[in-house]
mmCIF file of C-alpha atoms in Angstrom:
data_model
loop_
_atom_site.group_PDB
_atom_site.id
_atom_site.type_symbol
_atom_site.label_atom_id
_atom_site.label_comp_id
_atom_site.label_asym_id
_atom_site.label_seq_id
_atom_site.Cartn_x
_atom_site.Cartn_y
_atom_site.Cartn_z
ATOM 1 C CA UNK A 17 19.341 -12.676 -17.926
ATOM 2 C CA UNK A 18 19.111 -8.891 -17.884
ATOM 3 C CA UNK A 19 15.689 -7.696 -16.799
ATOM 4 C CA UNK A 20 13.925 -5.112 -18.956
ATOM 5 C CA UNK A 21 11.047 -2.842 -17.996
ATOM 6 C CA UNK A 22 9.001 -4.219 -20.890
ATOM 7 C CA UNK A 23 9.364 -7.886 -19.905
ATOM 8 C CA UNK A 24 6.248 -9.960 -19.326
ATOM 9 C CA UNK A 25 6.258 -11.157 -15.716
ATOM 10 C CA UNK A 26 4.524 -14.333 -14.580
ATOM 11 C CA UNK A 27 3.624 -14.784 -10.918
ATOM 12 C CA UNK A 28 3.803 -18.175 -9.229
ATOM 13 C CA UNK A 29 0.057 -18.846 -9.499
ATOM 14 C CA UNK A 30 -0.109 -18.016 -13.203
ATOM 15 C CA UNK A 31 -1.063 -14.337 -13.398
ATOM 16 C CA UNK A 32 0.902 -12.388 -16.003
ATOM 17 C CA UNK A 33 1.589 -8.685 -16.332
ATOM 18 C CA UNK A 34 3.014 -6.996 -19.412
ATOM 19 C CA UNK A 35 5.856 -4.961 -17.990
ATOM 20 C CA UNK A 36 7.670 -4.480 -14.702
ATOM 21 C CA UNK A 37 6.136 -1.159 -13.612
ATOM 22 C CA UNK A 38 3.826 -1.245 -10.584
ATOM 23 C CA UNK A 39 1.733 1.578 -9.156
ATOM 24 C CA UNK A 40 1.998 1.184 -5.378
ATOM 25 C CA UNK A 41 -0.911 1.819 -3.004
ATOM 26 C CA UNK A 42 -1.170 5.555 -2.301
ATOM 27 C CA UNK A 43 -3.820 7.272 -0.234
ATOM 28 C CA UNK A 44 -6.079 9.637 -2.138
ATOM 29 C CA UNK A 45 -8.377 10.638 0.743
ATOM 30 C CA UNK A 46 -11.173 10.758 -1.788
ATOM 31 C CA UNK A 47 -13.606 8.413 -0.062
ATOM 32 C CA UNK A 48 -17.021 9.301 1.259
ATOM 33 C CA UNK A 49 -18.147 8.745 4.848
ATOM 34 C CA UNK A 50 -17.337 5.200 6.047
ATOM 35 C CA UNK A 51 -14.905 4.766 3.176
ATOM 36 C CA UNK A 52 -17.260 4.500 0.225
ATOM 37 C CA UNK A 53 -15.950 5.248 -3.261
ATOM 38 C CA UNK A 54 -16.639 8.745 -4.612
ATOM 39 C CA UNK A 55 -16.676 10.126 -8.141
ATOM 40 C CA UNK A 56 -13.290 11.710 -7.410
ATOM 41 C CA UNK A 57 -11.987 8.238 -6.575
ATOM 42 C CA UNK A 58 -13.292 6.802 -9.839
ATOM 43 C CA UNK A 59 -11.942 9.701 -11.904
ATOM 44 C CA UNK A 60 -8.491 9.171 -10.406
ATOM 45 C CA UNK A 61 -8.376 5.423 -11.043
ATOM 46 C CA UNK A 62 -9.986 5.610 -14.481
ATOM 47 C CA UNK A 63 -7.111 7.893 -15.467
ATOM 48 C CA UNK A 64 -4.647 5.211 -14.299
ATOM 49 C CA UNK A 65 -5.722 2.256 -16.401
ATOM 50 C CA UNK A 66 -2.359 2.585 -18.177
ATOM 51 C CA UNK A 67 -0.175 3.968 -15.396
ATOM 52 C CA UNK A 68 1.407 0.573 -14.711
ATOM 53 C CA UNK A 69 1.121 -3.090 -15.597
ATOM 54 C CA UNK A 70 -0.075 -3.717 -12.044
ATOM 55 C CA UNK A 71 -1.943 -1.134 -9.972
ATOM 56 C CA UNK A 72 -2.352 -1.731 -6.248
ATOM 57 C CA UNK A 73 -5.303 0.299 -5.004
ATOM 58 C CA UNK A 74 -4.735 2.301 -1.844
ATOM 59 C CA UNK A 75 -5.227 0.654 1.519
ATOM 60 C CA UNK A 76 -8.805 -0.190 2.445
ATOM 61 C CA UNK A 77 -9.598 -0.750 6.105
ATOM 62 C CA UNK A 78 -11.165 -4.117 6.858
ATOM 63 C CA UNK A 79 -13.298 -3.401 9.925
ATOM 64 C CA UNK A 80 -15.018 -0.522 11.714
ATOM 65 C CA UNK A 81 -12.464 1.552 13.639
ATOM 66 C CA UNK A 82 -9.684 -0.113 11.628
ATOM 67 C CA UNK A 83 -9.285 3.213 9.817
ATOM 68 C CA UNK A 84 -9.119 5.843 8.464
ATOM 69 C CA UNK A 85 -5.699 6.793 9.742
ATOM 70 C CA UNK A 86 -5.144 9.993 7.749
ATOM 71 C CA UNK A 87 -7.851 12.464 6.839
ATOM 72 C CA UNK A 88 -6.486 15.800 5.735
ATOM 73 C CA UNK A 89 -9.506 16.755 3.612
ATOM 74 C CA UNK A 90 -12.848 17.924 4.945
ATOM 75 C CA UNK A 91 -15.617 15.347 4.568
ATOM 76 C CA UNK A 92 -13.301 12.859 2.841
ATOM 77 C CA UNK A 93 -11.877 9.589 4.098
ATOM 78 C CA UNK A 94 -9.690 6.688 3.120
ATOM 79 C CA UNK A 95 -11.420 3.828 1.377
ATOM 80 C CA UNK A 96 -13.004 0.927 3.223
ATOM 81 C CA UNK A 97 -13.753 -2.700 2.427
ATOM 82 C CA UNK A 98 -15.431 -3.527 5.728
ATOM 83 C CA UNK A 99 -18.953 -4.334 4.480
ATOM 84 C CA UNK A 100 -20.548 -5.966 1.453
ATOM 85 C CA UNK A 101 -22.019 -2.564 0.616
ATOM 86 C CA UNK A 102 -18.501 -1.445 -0.355
ATOM 87 C CA UNK A 103 -18.211 -4.050 -3.118
ATOM 88 C CA UNK A 104 -20.135 -2.041 -5.719
ATOM 89 C CA UNK A 105 -17.853 0.991 -5.604
ATOM 90 C CA UNK A 106 -14.703 -1.096 -5.437
ATOM 91 C CA UNK A 107 -15.859 -3.133 -8.428
ATOM 92 C CA UNK A 108 -16.076 0.085 -10.443
ATOM 93 C CA UNK A 109 -12.440 0.804 -9.567
ATOM 94 C CA UNK A 110 -11.364 -2.710 -10.558
ATOM 95 C CA UNK A 111 -13.259 -2.516 -13.846
ATOM 96 C CA UNK A 112 -11.755 0.873 -14.686
ATOM 97 C CA UNK A 113 -8.196 -0.218 -13.946
ATOM 98 C CA UNK A 114 -8.495 -3.450 -15.936
ATOM 99 C CA UNK A 115 -10.126 -1.845 -18.982
ATOM 100 C CA UNK A 116 -6.838 -1.747 -20.948
ATOM 101 C CA UNK A 117 -5.662 -5.233 -19.962
ATOM 102 C CA UNK A 118 -3.585 -4.439 -16.892
ATOM 103 C CA UNK A 119 -3.955 -6.067 -13.467
ATOM 104 C CA UNK A 120 -5.571 -4.463 -10.419
ATOM 105 C CA UNK A 121 -5.116 -5.368 -6.778
ATOM 106 C CA UNK A 122 -6.282 -3.828 -3.517
ATOM 107 C CA UNK A 123 -4.345 -3.398 -0.292
ATOM 108 C CA UNK A 124 -6.151 -4.513 2.879
ATOM 109 C CA UNK A 125 -5.273 -3.153 6.286
ATOM 110 C CA UNK A 126 -6.077 -2.356 9.901
ATOM 111 C CA UNK A 127 -4.473 0.851 11.136
ATOM 112 C CA UNK A 128 -4.309 -0.099 14.810
ATOM 113 C CA UNK A 129 -3.152 2.848 16.901
ATOM 114 C CA UNK A 130 -2.959 4.977 13.740
ATOM 115 C CA UNK A 131 -6.773 4.982 13.405
ATOM 116 C CA UNK A 132 -6.837 8.640 14.332
ATOM 117 C CA UNK A 133 -10.069 9.537 12.560
ATOM 118 C CA UNK A 134 -12.341 7.232 14.597
ATOM 119 C CA UNK A 135 -10.354 8.009 17.754
ATOM 120 C CA UNK A 136 -11.174 11.697 17.339
ATOM 121 C CA UNK A 137 -14.799 11.139 16.359
ATOM 122 C CA UNK A 138 -16.265 8.856 18.977
ATOM 123 C CA UNK A 139 -14.554 5.637 17.915
ATOM 124 C CA UNK A 140 -11.532 3.756 19.185
ATOM 125 C CA UNK A 141 -7.878 3.312 18.319
ATOM 126 C CA UNK A 142 -6.788 -0.240 19.147
ATOM 127 C CA UNK A 143 -3.223 -1.462 19.521
ATOM 128 C CA UNK A 144 -1.422 -4.532 20.840
ATOM 129 C CA UNK A 145 -0.540 -2.555 23.974
ATOM 130 C CA UNK A 146 -2.018 0.616 25.458
ATOM 131 C CA UNK A 147 1.285 2.288 26.190
ATOM 132 C CA UNK A 148 1.897 6.021 26.169
ATOM 133 C CA UNK A 149 2.489 7.032 22.572
ATOM 134 C CA UNK A 150 3.685 10.597 23.088
ATOM 135 C CA UNK A 151 3.235 11.452 19.409
ATOM 136 C CA UNK A 152 -0.522 10.723 19.508
ATOM 137 C CA UNK A 153 -3.089 13.245 20.732
ATOM 138 C CA UNK A 154 -5.756 10.629 21.505
ATOM 139 C CA UNK A 155 -5.989 7.580 23.774
ATOM 140 C CA UNK A 156 -5.112 4.080 22.591
ATOM 141 C CA UNK A 157 -6.841 0.958 23.899
ATOM 142 C CA UNK A 158 -5.322 -2.510 24.125
ATOM 143 C CA UNK A 159 -7.048 -4.824 21.692
ATOM 144 C CA UNK A 160 -8.648 -7.802 23.425
ATOM 145 C CA UNK A 161 -8.135 -11.380 22.308
ATOM 146 C CA UNK A 162 -11.755 -11.537 21.152
ATOM 147 C CA UNK A 163 -11.193 -8.414 19.053
ATOM 148 C CA UNK A 164 -8.000 -9.885 17.602
ATOM 149 C CA UNK A 165 -9.966 -12.849 16.294
ATOM 150 C CA UNK A 166 -12.600 -10.471 14.899
ATOM 151 C CA UNK A 167 -9.900 -8.583 12.984
ATOM 152 C CA UNK A 168 -8.467 -11.833 11.618
ATOM 153 C CA UNK A 169 -11.914 -12.807 10.340
ATOM 154 C CA UNK A 170 -12.316 -9.312 8.888
ATOM 155 C CA UNK A 171 -9.213 -9.797 6.738
ATOM 156 C CA UNK A 172 -10.800 -12.950 5.358
ATOM 157 C CA UNK A 173 -14.057 -11.119 4.668
ATOM 158 C CA UNK A 174 -12.145 -8.291 2.986
ATOM 159 C CA UNK A 175 -10.383 -10.802 0.747
ATOM 160 C CA UNK A 176 -13.714 -12.309 -0.268
ATOM 161 C CA UNK A 177 -15.043 -8.834 -1.108
ATOM 162 C CA UNK A 178 -11.949 -8.071 -3.184
ATOM 163 C CA UNK A 179 -12.550 -11.275 -5.147
ATOM 164 C CA UNK A 180 -16.218 -10.430 -5.657
ATOM 165 C CA UNK A 181 -15.310 -6.898 -6.745
ATOM 166 C CA UNK A 182 -13.191 -8.327 -9.555
ATOM 167 C CA UNK A 183 -9.704 -7.528 -8.314
ATOM 168 C CA UNK A 184 -6.827 -9.727 -9.448
ATOM 169 C CA UNK A 185 -5.295 -9.917 -5.995
ATOM 170 C CA UNK A 186 -4.855 -8.511 -2.506
ATOM 171 C CA UNK A 187 -1.844 -7.073 -0.740
ATOM 172 C CA UNK A 188 -1.671 -7.558 3.026
ATOM 173 C CA UNK A 189 -0.350 -4.346 4.562
ATOM 174 C CA UNK A 190 2.335 -5.333 7.036
ATOM 175 C CA UNK A 191 4.227 -2.034 6.903
ATOM 176 C CA UNK A 192 4.166 1.660 7.782
ATOM 177 C CA UNK A 193 3.420 1.333 11.513
ATOM 178 C CA UNK A 194 -0.057 -0.156 11.085
ATOM 179 C CA UNK A 195 -1.472 -3.056 13.109
ATOM 180 C CA UNK A 196 0.608 -5.836 11.540
ATOM 181 C CA UNK A 197 3.807 -3.927 12.230
ATOM 182 C CA UNK A 198 2.601 -2.955 15.704
ATOM 183 C CA UNK A 199 2.261 -6.626 16.632
ATOM 184 C CA UNK A 200 5.707 -7.420 15.186
ATOM 185 C CA UNK A 201 7.401 -4.516 16.976
ATOM 186 C CA UNK A 202 9.083 -5.256 20.317
ATOM 187 C CA UNK A 203 8.487 -1.642 21.265
ATOM 188 C CA UNK A 204 4.777 -1.283 20.536
ATOM 189 C CA UNK A 205 3.860 -4.872 21.441
ATOM 190 C CA UNK A 206 4.427 -5.362 25.165
ATOM 191 C CA UNK A 207 1.823 -8.057 25.682
ATOM 192 C CA UNK A 208 2.496 -11.040 27.934
ATOM 193 C CA UNK A 209 -0.055 -13.413 26.380
ATOM 194 C CA UNK A 210 0.257 -15.559 23.254
ATOM 195 C CA UNK A 211 0.232 -12.449 21.041
ATOM 196 C CA UNK A 212 3.375 -10.811 22.450
ATOM 197 C CA UNK A 213 6.853 -11.354 23.823
ATOM 198 C CA UNK A 214 8.801 -13.882 21.756
ATOM 199 C CA UNK A 215 9.323 -13.726 17.999
ATOM 200 C CA UNK A 216 6.895 -16.624 17.665
ATOM 201 C CA UNK A 217 4.218 -14.758 19.603
ATOM 202 C CA UNK A 218 4.801 -11.376 17.963
ATOM 203 C CA UNK A 219 4.313 -12.961 14.534
ATOM 204 C CA UNK A 220 1.250 -14.965 15.575
ATOM 205 C CA UNK A 221 -1.170 -12.256 14.381
ATOM 206 C CA UNK A 222 0.651 -12.025 11.042
ATOM 207 C CA UNK A 223 0.450 -15.778 10.556
ATOM 208 C CA UNK A 224 -3.205 -15.931 11.576
ATOM 209 C CA UNK A 225 -4.159 -13.243 9.052
ATOM 210 C CA UNK A 226 -2.124 -14.990 6.353
ATOM 211 C CA UNK A 227 -3.846 -18.287 7.144
ATOM 212 C CA UNK A 228 -7.280 -16.694 6.843
ATOM 213 C CA UNK A 229 -6.514 -14.808 3.625
ATOM 214 C CA UNK A 230 -5.056 -17.870 1.899
ATOM 215 C CA UNK A 231 -7.976 -19.997 3.094
ATOM 216 C CA UNK A 232 -10.436 -17.641 1.410
ATOM 217 C CA UNK A 233 -8.292 -17.435 -1.723
ATOM 218 C CA UNK A 234 -8.142 -21.225 -2.033
ATOM 219 C CA UNK A 235 -11.897 -21.523 -1.595
ATOM 220 C CA UNK A 236 -13.187 -18.593 -3.646
ATOM 221 C CA UNK A 237 -10.577 -16.993 -5.907
ATOM 222 C CA UNK A 238 -9.434 -17.829 -9.433
ATOM 223 C CA UNK A 239 -6.315 -19.995 -9.525
ATOM 224 C CA UNK A 240 -4.136 -17.092 -10.661
ATOM 225 C CA UNK A 241 -5.242 -14.716 -7.875
ATOM 226 C CA UNK A 242 -2.238 -12.709 -6.630
ATOM 227 C CA UNK A 243 -1.403 -12.404 -2.922
ATOM 228 C CA UNK A 244 1.347 -10.032 -1.790
ATOM 229 C CA UNK A 245 2.759 -8.799 1.505
ATOM 230 C CA UNK A 246 4.175 -5.348 2.197
ATOM 231 C CA UNK A 247 6.827 -4.866 4.855
ATOM 232 C CA UNK A 248 8.858 -2.021 6.328
ATOM 233 C CA UNK A 249 12.449 -3.273 6.686
ATOM 234 C CA UNK A 250 13.229 -1.698 10.068
ATOM 235 C CA UNK A 251 11.564 0.158 12.924
ATOM 236 C CA UNK A 252 14.183 2.248 14.667
ATOM 237 C CA UNK A 253 13.327 5.646 16.143
ATOM 238 C CA UNK A 254 16.132 6.823 18.374
ATOM 239 C CA UNK A 255 16.197 4.597 21.441
ATOM 240 C CA UNK A 256 12.921 2.951 20.471
ATOM 241 C CA UNK A 257 13.821 -0.150 18.483
ATOM 242 C CA UNK A 258 10.841 -2.159 17.315
ATOM 243 C CA UNK A 259 12.838 -4.454 15.066
ATOM 244 C CA UNK A 260 15.990 -4.486 12.954
ATOM 245 C CA UNK A 261 16.678 -5.638 9.418
ATOM 246 C CA UNK A 262 17.803 -8.987 10.856
ATOM 247 C CA UNK A 263 14.337 -9.395 12.385
ATOM 248 C CA UNK A 264 12.519 -8.439 9.189
ATOM 249 C CA UNK A 265 14.762 -10.693 7.104
ATOM 250 C CA UNK A 266 13.860 -13.587 9.395
ATOM 251 C CA UNK A 267 10.181 -12.744 8.967
ATOM 252 C CA UNK A 268 10.504 -12.519 5.181
ATOM 253 C CA UNK A 269 12.256 -15.891 5.123
ATOM 254 C CA UNK A 270 9.444 -17.410 7.190
ATOM 255 C CA UNK A 271 6.790 -15.864 4.942
ATOM 256 C CA UNK A 272 8.527 -17.380 1.938
ATOM 257 C CA UNK A 273 8.717 -20.827 3.521
ATOM 258 C CA UNK A 274 5.249 -21.049 5.039
ATOM 259 C CA UNK A 275 3.053 -19.285 2.462
ATOM 260 C CA UNK A 276 2.619 -19.128 -1.291
ATOM 261 C CA UNK A 277 3.028 -15.378 -1.595
ATOM 262 C CA UNK A 278 3.372 -14.114 -5.144
ATOM 263 C CA UNK A 279 5.511 -11.191 -4.032
ATOM 264 C CA UNK A 280 7.027 -9.263 -1.139
ATOM 265 C CA UNK A 281 6.773 -5.470 -1.387
ATOM 266 C CA UNK A 282 9.583 -3.572 0.369
ATOM 267 C CA UNK A 283 8.238 -0.261 1.693
ATOM 268 C CA UNK A 284 10.903 2.451 1.842
ATOM 269 C CA UNK A 285 11.545 6.000 0.650
ATOM 270 C CA UNK A 286 14.690 4.891 -1.233
ATOM 271 C CA UNK A 287 14.738 1.697 -3.278
ATOM 272 C CA UNK A 288 18.536 1.448 -2.913
ATOM 273 C CA UNK A 289 18.681 1.980 0.835
ATOM 274 C CA UNK A 290 20.937 -0.314 2.843
ATOM 275 C CA UNK A 291 20.937 -1.141 6.544
ATOM 276 C CA UNK A 292 23.675 0.645 8.445
ATOM 277 C CA UNK A 293 26.994 -1.115 7.966
ATOM 278 C CA UNK A 294 25.735 -3.424 5.213
ATOM 279 C CA UNK A 295 26.790 -3.709 1.570
ATOM 280 C CA UNK A 296 23.452 -5.070 0.332
ATOM 281 C CA UNK A 297 20.111 -3.305 0.058
ATOM 282 C CA UNK A 298 17.083 -4.551 1.969
ATOM 283 C CA UNK A 299 15.700 -6.086 -1.207
ATOM 284 C CA UNK A 300 18.968 -7.881 -1.909
ATOM 285 C CA UNK A 301 19.016 -9.268 1.628
ATOM 286 C CA UNK A 302 15.454 -10.486 1.226
ATOM 287 C CA UNK A 303 16.235 -12.028 -2.144
ATOM 288 C CA UNK A 304 18.809 -14.272 -0.483
ATOM 289 C CA UNK A 305 16.203 -15.873 1.799
ATOM 290 C CA UNK A 306 13.195 -16.054 -0.532
ATOM 291 C CA UNK A 307 12.278 -18.797 -2.995
ATOM 292 C CA UNK A 308 12.965 -17.790 -6.585
ATOM 293 C CA UNK A 309 9.257 -17.876 -7.454
ATOM 294 C CA UNK A 310 8.480 -15.071 -4.980
ATOM 295 C CA UNK A 311 8.853 -11.721 -6.742
ATOM 296 C CA UNK A 312 10.287 -8.652 -5.034
ATOM 297 C CA UNK A 313 8.885 -5.141 -5.478
ATOM 298 C CA UNK A 314 10.902 -2.070 -4.503
ATOM 299 C CA UNK A 315 9.617 1.466 -4.147
ATOM 300 C CA UNK A 316 11.015 4.861 -3.224
ATOM 301 C CA UNK A 317 12.440 7.602 -5.405
ATOM 302 C CA UNK A 318 11.663 5.918 -8.737
ATOM 303 C CA UNK A 319 10.520 8.937 -10.725
ATOM 304 C CA UNK A 320 11.638 8.293 -14.296
ATOM 305 C CA UNK A 321 12.543 5.537 -16.750
ATOM 306 C CA UNK A 322 16.243 5.541 -15.854
ATOM 307 C CA UNK A 323 15.591 4.980 -12.155
ATOM 308 C CA UNK A 324 12.936 2.372 -12.894
ATOM 309 C CA UNK A 325 15.442 0.437 -14.997
ATOM 310 C CA UNK A 326 18.068 0.723 -12.268
ATOM 311 C CA UNK A 327 15.595 -0.591 -9.689
ATOM 312 C CA UNK A 328 15.560 -3.900 -11.569
ATOM 313 C CA UNK A 329 19.140 -4.434 -10.388
ATOM 314 C CA UNK A 330 17.676 -4.892 -6.915
ATOM 315 C CA UNK A 331 14.262 -6.438 -7.483
ATOM 316 C CA UNK A 332 11.870 -7.895 -10.031
ATOM 317 C CA UNK A 333 9.381 -5.037 -10.181
ATOM 318 C CA UNK A 334 9.675 -1.262 -9.812
ATOM 319 C CA UNK A 335 6.877 0.534 -7.972
ATOM 320 C CA UNK A 336 6.440 4.121 -9.137
ATOM 321 C CA UNK A 337 4.471 6.327 -6.762
ATOM 322 C CA UNK A 338 4.939 10.030 -7.333
ATOM 323 C CA UNK A 339 5.742 9.375 -10.987
ATOM 324 C CA UNK A 340 2.294 7.884 -11.614
ATOM 325 C CA UNK A 341 0.645 10.636 -9.592
ATOM 326 C CA UNK A 342 2.122 13.196 -11.971
ATOM 327 C CA UNK A 343 1.815 11.220 -15.213
ATOM 328 C CA UNK A 344 -0.955 8.598 -15.291
ATOM 329 C CA UNK A 345 0.517 7.187 -18.510
ATOM 330 C CA UNK A 346 3.934 6.508 -17.013
ATOM 331 C CA UNK A 347 3.829 2.770 -17.708
ATOM 332 C CA UNK A 348 2.198 3.103 -21.125
ATOM 333 C CA UNK A 349 4.934 5.448 -22.336
ATOM 334 C CA UNK A 350 7.661 3.043 -21.227
ATOM 335 C CA UNK A 351 5.954 0.088 -22.902
ATOM 336 C CA UNK A 352 5.721 2.108 -26.132
ATOM 337 C CA UNK A 353 9.374 3.175 -26.013
ATOM 338 C CA UNK A 354 8.471 6.769 -25.156
ATOM 339 C CA UNK A 355 10.063 7.042 -21.734
ATOM 340 C CA UNK A 356 11.464 10.430 -22.685
ATOM 341 C CA UNK A 357 7.889 11.735 -22.933
ATOM 342 C CA UNK A 358 7.044 10.996 -19.295
ATOM 343 C CA UNK A 359 5.945 14.154 -17.489
ATOM 344 C CA UNK A 360 8.123 14.437 -14.382
ATOM 345 C CA UNK A 361 6.918 17.732 -12.904
ATOM 346 C CA UNK A 362 3.507 18.655 -11.573
ATOM 347 C CA UNK A 363 1.783 21.825 -12.793
ATOM 348 C CA UNK A 364 -1.714 23.300 -12.557
ATOM 349 C CA UNK A 365 -2.513 21.849 -15.975
ATOM 350 C CA UNK A 366 -1.077 18.450 -15.066
ATOM 351 C CA UNK A 367 -3.245 18.413 -11.940
ATOM 352 C CA UNK A 368 -6.267 18.319 -14.239
ATOM 353 C CA UNK A 369 -4.775 15.875 -16.741
ATOM 354 C CA UNK A 370 -3.783 13.451 -13.989
ATOM 355 C CA UNK A 371 -7.182 13.704 -12.291
ATOM 356 C CA UNK A 372 -5.677 14.227 -8.855
ATOM 357 C CA UNK A 373 -8.443 14.315 -6.232
ATOM 358 C CA UNK A 374 -8.803 17.635 -4.393
ATOM 359 C CA UNK A 375 -7.394 16.157 -1.189
ATOM 360 C CA UNK A 376 -4.147 15.168 -2.900
ATOM 361 C CA UNK A 377 -3.807 18.614 -4.445
ATOM 362 C CA UNK A 378 -4.372 20.165 -1.019
ATOM 363 C CA UNK A 379 -1.674 17.914 0.394
ATOM 364 C CA UNK A 380 0.995 18.385 -2.255
ATOM 365 C CA UNK A 381 0.368 22.121 -2.675
ATOM 366 C CA UNK A 382 1.170 22.645 1.005
ATOM 367 C CA UNK A 383 4.675 24.174 1.227
ATOM 368 C CA UNK A 384 5.162 22.321 4.534
ATOM 369 C CA UNK A 385 4.558 18.884 3.006
ATOM 370 C CA UNK A 386 7.819 16.888 3.420
ATOM 371 C CA UNK A 387 7.087 14.340 0.657
ATOM 372 C CA UNK A 388 7.433 16.559 -2.384
ATOM 373 C CA UNK A 389 6.344 16.370 -6.000
ATOM 374 C CA UNK A 390 8.790 17.817 -8.514
ATOM 375 C CA UNK A 391 7.499 21.177 -9.714
ATOM 376 C CA UNK A 392 5.308 21.628 -6.655
ATOM 377 C CA UNK A 393 6.077 25.345 -6.432
ATOM 378 C CA UNK A 394 3.808 25.824 -9.438
ATOM 379 C CA UNK A 395 0.793 24.546 -7.490
ATOM 380 C CA UNK A 396 1.306 26.380 -4.186
ATOM 381 C CA UNK A 397 -1.379 28.823 -5.335
ATOM 382 C CA UNK A 398 -3.891 25.946 -5.478
ATOM 383 C CA UNK A 399 -3.669 25.267 -1.758
ATOM 384 C CA UNK A 400 -7.106 25.783 -0.265
ATOM 385 C CA UNK A 401 -8.809 26.365 -3.624
ATOM 386 C CA UNK A 402 -12.426 25.312 -3.967
ATOM 387 C CA UNK A 403 -12.571 21.722 -5.176
ATOM 388 C CA UNK A 404 -14.540 22.733 -8.280
ATOM 389 C CA UNK A 405 -11.273 24.045 -9.716
ATOM 390 C CA UNK A 406 -9.873 20.544 -9.986
ATOM 391 C CA UNK A 407 -12.945 19.244 -11.800
ATOM 392 C CA UNK A 408 -12.846 22.014 -14.399
ATOM 393 C CA UNK A 409 -12.235 20.428 -17.765
ATOM 394 C CA UNK A 410 -12.765 16.876 -16.565
#
């Protein structure tokens, strides 16, 4: 059967979404100190109650020193979910996103060696192995076994908080060079204990976190609570090979066999990308080894209705990042048959309409920013503007 963007999709545990558009987790750097939700955060997510049928809130770090990993705005951080005090702000996000009947999830994560903010401000950056990462300007410490177990418990606690905050699910962040991927990588994980070495050992942390998250979900969540896993298909940087697509396909197959994941989310800049020398995309390779009831989400370069529809040739759901940053009614317009009305270029006026937090405007108005928004030349003049500009007319 041909998939359509307006199809209702039912996940394996019963949750339904009206449409195949997903807003993927994207950092806003709008949080207050220690990752608490700010008014800028709420404004941004309130504007996106109709951006997609399923919105996955940006990564929230699960434990002290587990983030932030990127802070490009003064006095702003990534969001956290590491204490019960964070539940109130997160619940406001969940309520805002679900106001029009769509589903809201939150991504949970530990940044590992990428926790550059604490590392530069009196904290620590922990990794499976304390090797020399030449691209980092701060020291990395090897995480102890006791600390590993603390992080595993923290993922369970974060899941409980997500449930209490009213989210419809959690996504475990196993991609983008954060702690999950660092344990899986043969390059960054050079341990000789039970947490490193063989495939079995390098996936032990992943399995332990999965076990804890699903334990909490079974005990405390509604029956239709959604659990997803995000993965980067390869880690190859010149001579440094962390893992290949064969390795990640094996992991995806094991995740599908051992756990009741509702979906696997393939993290890449191009939804149609293929491994070198292969005829199938990463998503197509994963589809071959996953149970039918596990949905696949692709992301990367899906900026309009035509590309979103094409993405369904490779997966079940199309995640639209930059498109929903520019037009917070991207999904609504598709569901109403108005895909031609989607705004595809950013502008100073659209910055205000889309309620982009000041930190995102600072980022995307930087001419040196490699990940570009269409029309970005029109907002170069906003770079470094006082943040009150962005709130004008809110």
